[in-house]
mmCIF file with all atom_site columns, C-alpha atoms in Angstrom:
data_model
loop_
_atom_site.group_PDB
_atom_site.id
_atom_site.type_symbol
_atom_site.label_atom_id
_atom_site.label_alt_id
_atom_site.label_comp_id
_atom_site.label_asym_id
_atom_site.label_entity_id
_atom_site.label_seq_id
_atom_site.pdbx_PDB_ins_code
_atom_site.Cartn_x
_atom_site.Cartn_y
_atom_site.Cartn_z
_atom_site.occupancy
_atom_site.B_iso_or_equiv
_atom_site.pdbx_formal_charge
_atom_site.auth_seq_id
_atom_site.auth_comp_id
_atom_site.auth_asym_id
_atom_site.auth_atom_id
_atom_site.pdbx_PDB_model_num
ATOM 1  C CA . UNK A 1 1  ? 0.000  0.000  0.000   1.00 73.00 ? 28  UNK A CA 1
ATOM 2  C CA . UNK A 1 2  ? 1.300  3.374  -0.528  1.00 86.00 ? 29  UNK A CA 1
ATOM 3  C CA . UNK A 1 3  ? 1.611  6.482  1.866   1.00 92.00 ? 30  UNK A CA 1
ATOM 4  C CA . UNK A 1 4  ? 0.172  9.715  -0.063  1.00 94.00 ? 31  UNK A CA 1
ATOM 5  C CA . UNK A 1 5  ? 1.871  12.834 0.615   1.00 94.00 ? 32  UNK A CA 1
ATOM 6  C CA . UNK A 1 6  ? -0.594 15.533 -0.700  1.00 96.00 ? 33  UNK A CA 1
ATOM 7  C CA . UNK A 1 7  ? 0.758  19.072 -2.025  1.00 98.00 ? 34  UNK A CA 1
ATOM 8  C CA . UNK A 1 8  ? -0.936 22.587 -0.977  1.00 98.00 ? 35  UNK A CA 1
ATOM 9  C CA . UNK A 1 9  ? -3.258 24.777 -4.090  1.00 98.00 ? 36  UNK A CA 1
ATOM 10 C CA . UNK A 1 10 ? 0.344  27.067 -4.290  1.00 98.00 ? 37  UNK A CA 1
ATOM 11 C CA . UNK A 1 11 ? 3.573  26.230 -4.173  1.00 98.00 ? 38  UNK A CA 1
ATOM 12 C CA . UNK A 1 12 ? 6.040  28.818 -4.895  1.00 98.00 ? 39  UNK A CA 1
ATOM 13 C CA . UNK A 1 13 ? 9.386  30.185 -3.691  1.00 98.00 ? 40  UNK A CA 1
ATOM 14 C CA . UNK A 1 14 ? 7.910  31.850 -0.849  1.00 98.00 ? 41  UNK A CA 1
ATOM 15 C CA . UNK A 1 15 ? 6.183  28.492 0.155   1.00 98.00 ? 42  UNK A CA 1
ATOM 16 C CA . UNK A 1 16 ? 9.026  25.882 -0.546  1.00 98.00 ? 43  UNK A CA 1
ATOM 17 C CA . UNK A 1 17 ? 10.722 25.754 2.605   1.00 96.00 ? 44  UNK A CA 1
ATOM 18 C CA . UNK A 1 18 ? 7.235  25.370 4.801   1.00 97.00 ? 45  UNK A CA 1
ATOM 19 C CA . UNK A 1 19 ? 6.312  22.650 1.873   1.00 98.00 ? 46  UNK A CA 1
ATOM 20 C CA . UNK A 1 20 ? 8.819  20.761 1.940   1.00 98.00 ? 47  UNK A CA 1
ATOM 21 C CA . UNK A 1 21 ? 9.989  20.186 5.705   1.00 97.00 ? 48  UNK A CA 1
ATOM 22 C CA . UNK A 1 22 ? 6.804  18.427 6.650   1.00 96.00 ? 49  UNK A CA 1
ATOM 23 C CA . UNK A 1 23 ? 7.474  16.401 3.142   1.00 96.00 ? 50  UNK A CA 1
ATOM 24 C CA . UNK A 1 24 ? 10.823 15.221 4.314   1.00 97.00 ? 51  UNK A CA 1
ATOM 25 C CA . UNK A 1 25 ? 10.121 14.781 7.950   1.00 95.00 ? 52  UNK A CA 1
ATOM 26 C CA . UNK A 1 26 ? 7.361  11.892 6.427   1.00 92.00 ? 53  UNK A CA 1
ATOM 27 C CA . UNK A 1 27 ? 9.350  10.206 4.029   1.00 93.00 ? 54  UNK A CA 1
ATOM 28 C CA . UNK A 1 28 ? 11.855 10.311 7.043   1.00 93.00 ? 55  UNK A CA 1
ATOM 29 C CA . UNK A 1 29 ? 9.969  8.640  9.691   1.00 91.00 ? 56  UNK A CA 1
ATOM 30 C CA . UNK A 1 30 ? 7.052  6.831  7.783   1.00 87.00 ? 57  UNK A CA 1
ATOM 31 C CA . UNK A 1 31 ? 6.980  3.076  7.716   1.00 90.00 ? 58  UNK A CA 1
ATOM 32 C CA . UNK A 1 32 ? 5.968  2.831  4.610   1.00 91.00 ? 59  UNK A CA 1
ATOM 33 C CA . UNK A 1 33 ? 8.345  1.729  1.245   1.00 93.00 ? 60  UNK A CA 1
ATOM 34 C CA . UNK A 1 34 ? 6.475  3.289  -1.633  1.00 95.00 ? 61  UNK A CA 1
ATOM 35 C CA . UNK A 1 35 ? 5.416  6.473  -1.045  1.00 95.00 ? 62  UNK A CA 1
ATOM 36 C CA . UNK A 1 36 ? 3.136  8.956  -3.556  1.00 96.00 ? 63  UNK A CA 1
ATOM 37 C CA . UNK A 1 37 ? 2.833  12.721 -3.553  1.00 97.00 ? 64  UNK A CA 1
ATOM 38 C CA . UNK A 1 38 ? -0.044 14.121 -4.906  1.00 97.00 ? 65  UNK A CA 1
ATOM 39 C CA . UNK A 1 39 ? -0.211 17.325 -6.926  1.00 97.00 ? 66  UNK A CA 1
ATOM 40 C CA . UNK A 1 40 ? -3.474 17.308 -8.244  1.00 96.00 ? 67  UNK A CA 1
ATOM 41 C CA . UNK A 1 41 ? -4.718 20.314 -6.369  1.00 97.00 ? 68  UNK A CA 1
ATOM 42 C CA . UNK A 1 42 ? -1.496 22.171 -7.428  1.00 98.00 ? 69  UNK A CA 1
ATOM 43 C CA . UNK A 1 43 ? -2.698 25.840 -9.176  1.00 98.00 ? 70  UNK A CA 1
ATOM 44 C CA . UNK A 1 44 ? 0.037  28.351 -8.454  1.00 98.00 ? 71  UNK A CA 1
ATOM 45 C CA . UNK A 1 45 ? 3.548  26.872 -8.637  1.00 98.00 ? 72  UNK A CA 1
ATOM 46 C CA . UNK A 1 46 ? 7.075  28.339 -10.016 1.00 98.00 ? 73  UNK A CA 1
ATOM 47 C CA . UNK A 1 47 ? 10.403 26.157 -10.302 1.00 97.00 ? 74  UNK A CA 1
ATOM 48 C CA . UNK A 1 48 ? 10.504 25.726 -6.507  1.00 98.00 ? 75  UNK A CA 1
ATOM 49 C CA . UNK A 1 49 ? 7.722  23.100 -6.311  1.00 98.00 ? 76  UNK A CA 1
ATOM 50 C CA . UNK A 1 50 ? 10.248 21.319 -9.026  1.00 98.00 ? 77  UNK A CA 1
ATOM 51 C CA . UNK A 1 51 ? 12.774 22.068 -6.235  1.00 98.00 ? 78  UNK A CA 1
ATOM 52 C CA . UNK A 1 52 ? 11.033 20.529 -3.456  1.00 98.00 ? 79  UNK A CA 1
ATOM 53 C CA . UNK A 1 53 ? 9.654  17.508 -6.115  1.00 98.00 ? 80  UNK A CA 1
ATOM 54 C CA . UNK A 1 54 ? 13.650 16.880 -6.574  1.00 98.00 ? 81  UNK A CA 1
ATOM 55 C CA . UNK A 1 55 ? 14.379 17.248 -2.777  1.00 98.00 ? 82  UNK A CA 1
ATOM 56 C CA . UNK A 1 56 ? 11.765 14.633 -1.821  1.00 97.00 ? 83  UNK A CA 1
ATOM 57 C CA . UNK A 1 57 ? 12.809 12.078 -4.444  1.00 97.00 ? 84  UNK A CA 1
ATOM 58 C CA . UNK A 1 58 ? 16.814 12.610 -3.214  1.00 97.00 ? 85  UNK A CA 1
ATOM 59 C CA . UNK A 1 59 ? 15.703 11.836 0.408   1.00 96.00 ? 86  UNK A CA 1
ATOM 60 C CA . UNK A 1 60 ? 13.137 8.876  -0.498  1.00 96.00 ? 87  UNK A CA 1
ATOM 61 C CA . UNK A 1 61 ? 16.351 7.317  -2.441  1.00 96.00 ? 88  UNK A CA 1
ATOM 62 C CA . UNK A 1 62 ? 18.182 7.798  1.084   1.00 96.00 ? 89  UNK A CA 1
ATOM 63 C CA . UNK A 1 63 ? 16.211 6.449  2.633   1.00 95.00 ? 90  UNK A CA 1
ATOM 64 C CA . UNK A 1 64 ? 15.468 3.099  0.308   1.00 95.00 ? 91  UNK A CA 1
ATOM 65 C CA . UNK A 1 65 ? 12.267 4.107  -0.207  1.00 95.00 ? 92  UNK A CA 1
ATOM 66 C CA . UNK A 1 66 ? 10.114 4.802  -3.978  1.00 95.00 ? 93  UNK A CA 1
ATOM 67 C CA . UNK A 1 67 ? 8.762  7.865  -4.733  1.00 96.00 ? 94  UNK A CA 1
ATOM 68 C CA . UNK A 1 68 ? 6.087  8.765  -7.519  1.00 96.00 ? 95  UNK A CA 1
ATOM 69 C CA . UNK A 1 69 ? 4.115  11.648 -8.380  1.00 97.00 ? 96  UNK A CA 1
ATOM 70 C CA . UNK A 1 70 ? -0.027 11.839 -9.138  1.00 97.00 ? 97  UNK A CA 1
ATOM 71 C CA . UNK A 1 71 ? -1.388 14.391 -11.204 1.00 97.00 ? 98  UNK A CA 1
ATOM 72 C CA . UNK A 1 72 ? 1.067  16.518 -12.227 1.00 96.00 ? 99  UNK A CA 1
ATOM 73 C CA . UNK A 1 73 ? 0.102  19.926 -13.419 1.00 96.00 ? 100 UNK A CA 1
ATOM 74 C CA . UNK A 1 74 ? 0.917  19.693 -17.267 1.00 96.00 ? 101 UNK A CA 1
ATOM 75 C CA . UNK A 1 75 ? 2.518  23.047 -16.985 1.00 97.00 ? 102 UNK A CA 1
ATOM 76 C CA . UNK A 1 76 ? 4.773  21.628 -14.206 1.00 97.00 ? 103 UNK A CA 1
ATOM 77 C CA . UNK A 1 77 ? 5.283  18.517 -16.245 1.00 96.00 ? 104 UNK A CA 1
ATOM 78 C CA . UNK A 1 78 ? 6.820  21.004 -19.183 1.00 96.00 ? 105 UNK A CA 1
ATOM 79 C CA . UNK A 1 79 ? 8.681  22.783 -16.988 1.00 97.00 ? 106 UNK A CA 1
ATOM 80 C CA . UNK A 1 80 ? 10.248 19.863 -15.463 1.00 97.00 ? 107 UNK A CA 1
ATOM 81 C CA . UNK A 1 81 ? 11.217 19.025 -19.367 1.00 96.00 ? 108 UNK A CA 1
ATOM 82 C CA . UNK A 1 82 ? 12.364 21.973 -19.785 1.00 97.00 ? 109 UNK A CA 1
ATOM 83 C CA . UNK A 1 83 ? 14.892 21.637 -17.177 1.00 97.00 ? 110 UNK A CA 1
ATOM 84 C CA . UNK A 1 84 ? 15.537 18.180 -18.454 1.00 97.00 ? 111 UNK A CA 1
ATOM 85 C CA . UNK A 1 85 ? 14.497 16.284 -15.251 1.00 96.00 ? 112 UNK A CA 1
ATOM 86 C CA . UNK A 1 86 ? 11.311 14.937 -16.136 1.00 95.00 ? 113 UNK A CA 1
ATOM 87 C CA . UNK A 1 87 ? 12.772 10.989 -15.632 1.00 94.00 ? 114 UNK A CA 1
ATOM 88 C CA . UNK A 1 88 ? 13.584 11.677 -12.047 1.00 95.00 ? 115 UNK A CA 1
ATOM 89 C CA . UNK A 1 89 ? 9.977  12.466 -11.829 1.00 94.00 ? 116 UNK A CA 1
ATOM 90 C CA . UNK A 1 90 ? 8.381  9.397  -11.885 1.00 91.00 ? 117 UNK A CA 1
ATOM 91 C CA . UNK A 1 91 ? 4.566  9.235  -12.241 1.00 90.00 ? 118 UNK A CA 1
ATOM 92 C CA . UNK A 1 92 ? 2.187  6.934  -10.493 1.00 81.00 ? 119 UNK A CA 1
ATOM 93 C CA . UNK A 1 93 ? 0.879  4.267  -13.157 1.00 63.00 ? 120 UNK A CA 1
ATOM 94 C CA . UNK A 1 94 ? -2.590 4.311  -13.439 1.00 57.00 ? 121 UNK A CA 1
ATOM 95 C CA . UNK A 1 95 ? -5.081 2.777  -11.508 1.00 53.00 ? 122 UNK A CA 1
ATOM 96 C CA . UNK A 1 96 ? -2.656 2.321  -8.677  1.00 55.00 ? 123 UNK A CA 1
#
């Protein structure tokens, strides 16, 4: 079964840091192997939430865990090819 890590409406520089720590501190402590972060209700984002996307997937790999992403925001999806990072980005398969 998979943990899902849900992501606020905005996510933006001035957000990141508040974002992610709660991120991190449940990938850190949370039984769980495969874990899933959902940004379906993501509206208002800038480079940071690819920031804090990145961060969580370096500290899931730390700590042996998977990481996959729901309903990324198409715009967020370009972006993140844009950048050139859209593989470490995995998405959840659907139906799962």
């Amino acid at each position: 079964m998979d943990t899902v890590l849900a992501l606020p409406v905005e996510l933006t520089h001035r957000q990141a840091s508040g974002v992610l720590e709660p991120l991190l501190q449940g990938l850190r402590a949370g039984p769980a192997l495969h874990w899933v972060i959902d940004a379906g209700a993501l509206r208002v984002f800038d480079s940071s939430a690819l920031a804090v996307l990145l961060e969580c997937r370096r500290e899931a790999l730390a700590c042996h865990k998977t990481l996959a992403i729901k309903d990324l925001p198409p715009a967020l999806a370009g972006m993140a090819a844009l950048y050139g990072v859209e593989s470490l980005l995995p998405a959840q398969a659907a139906g799962a």
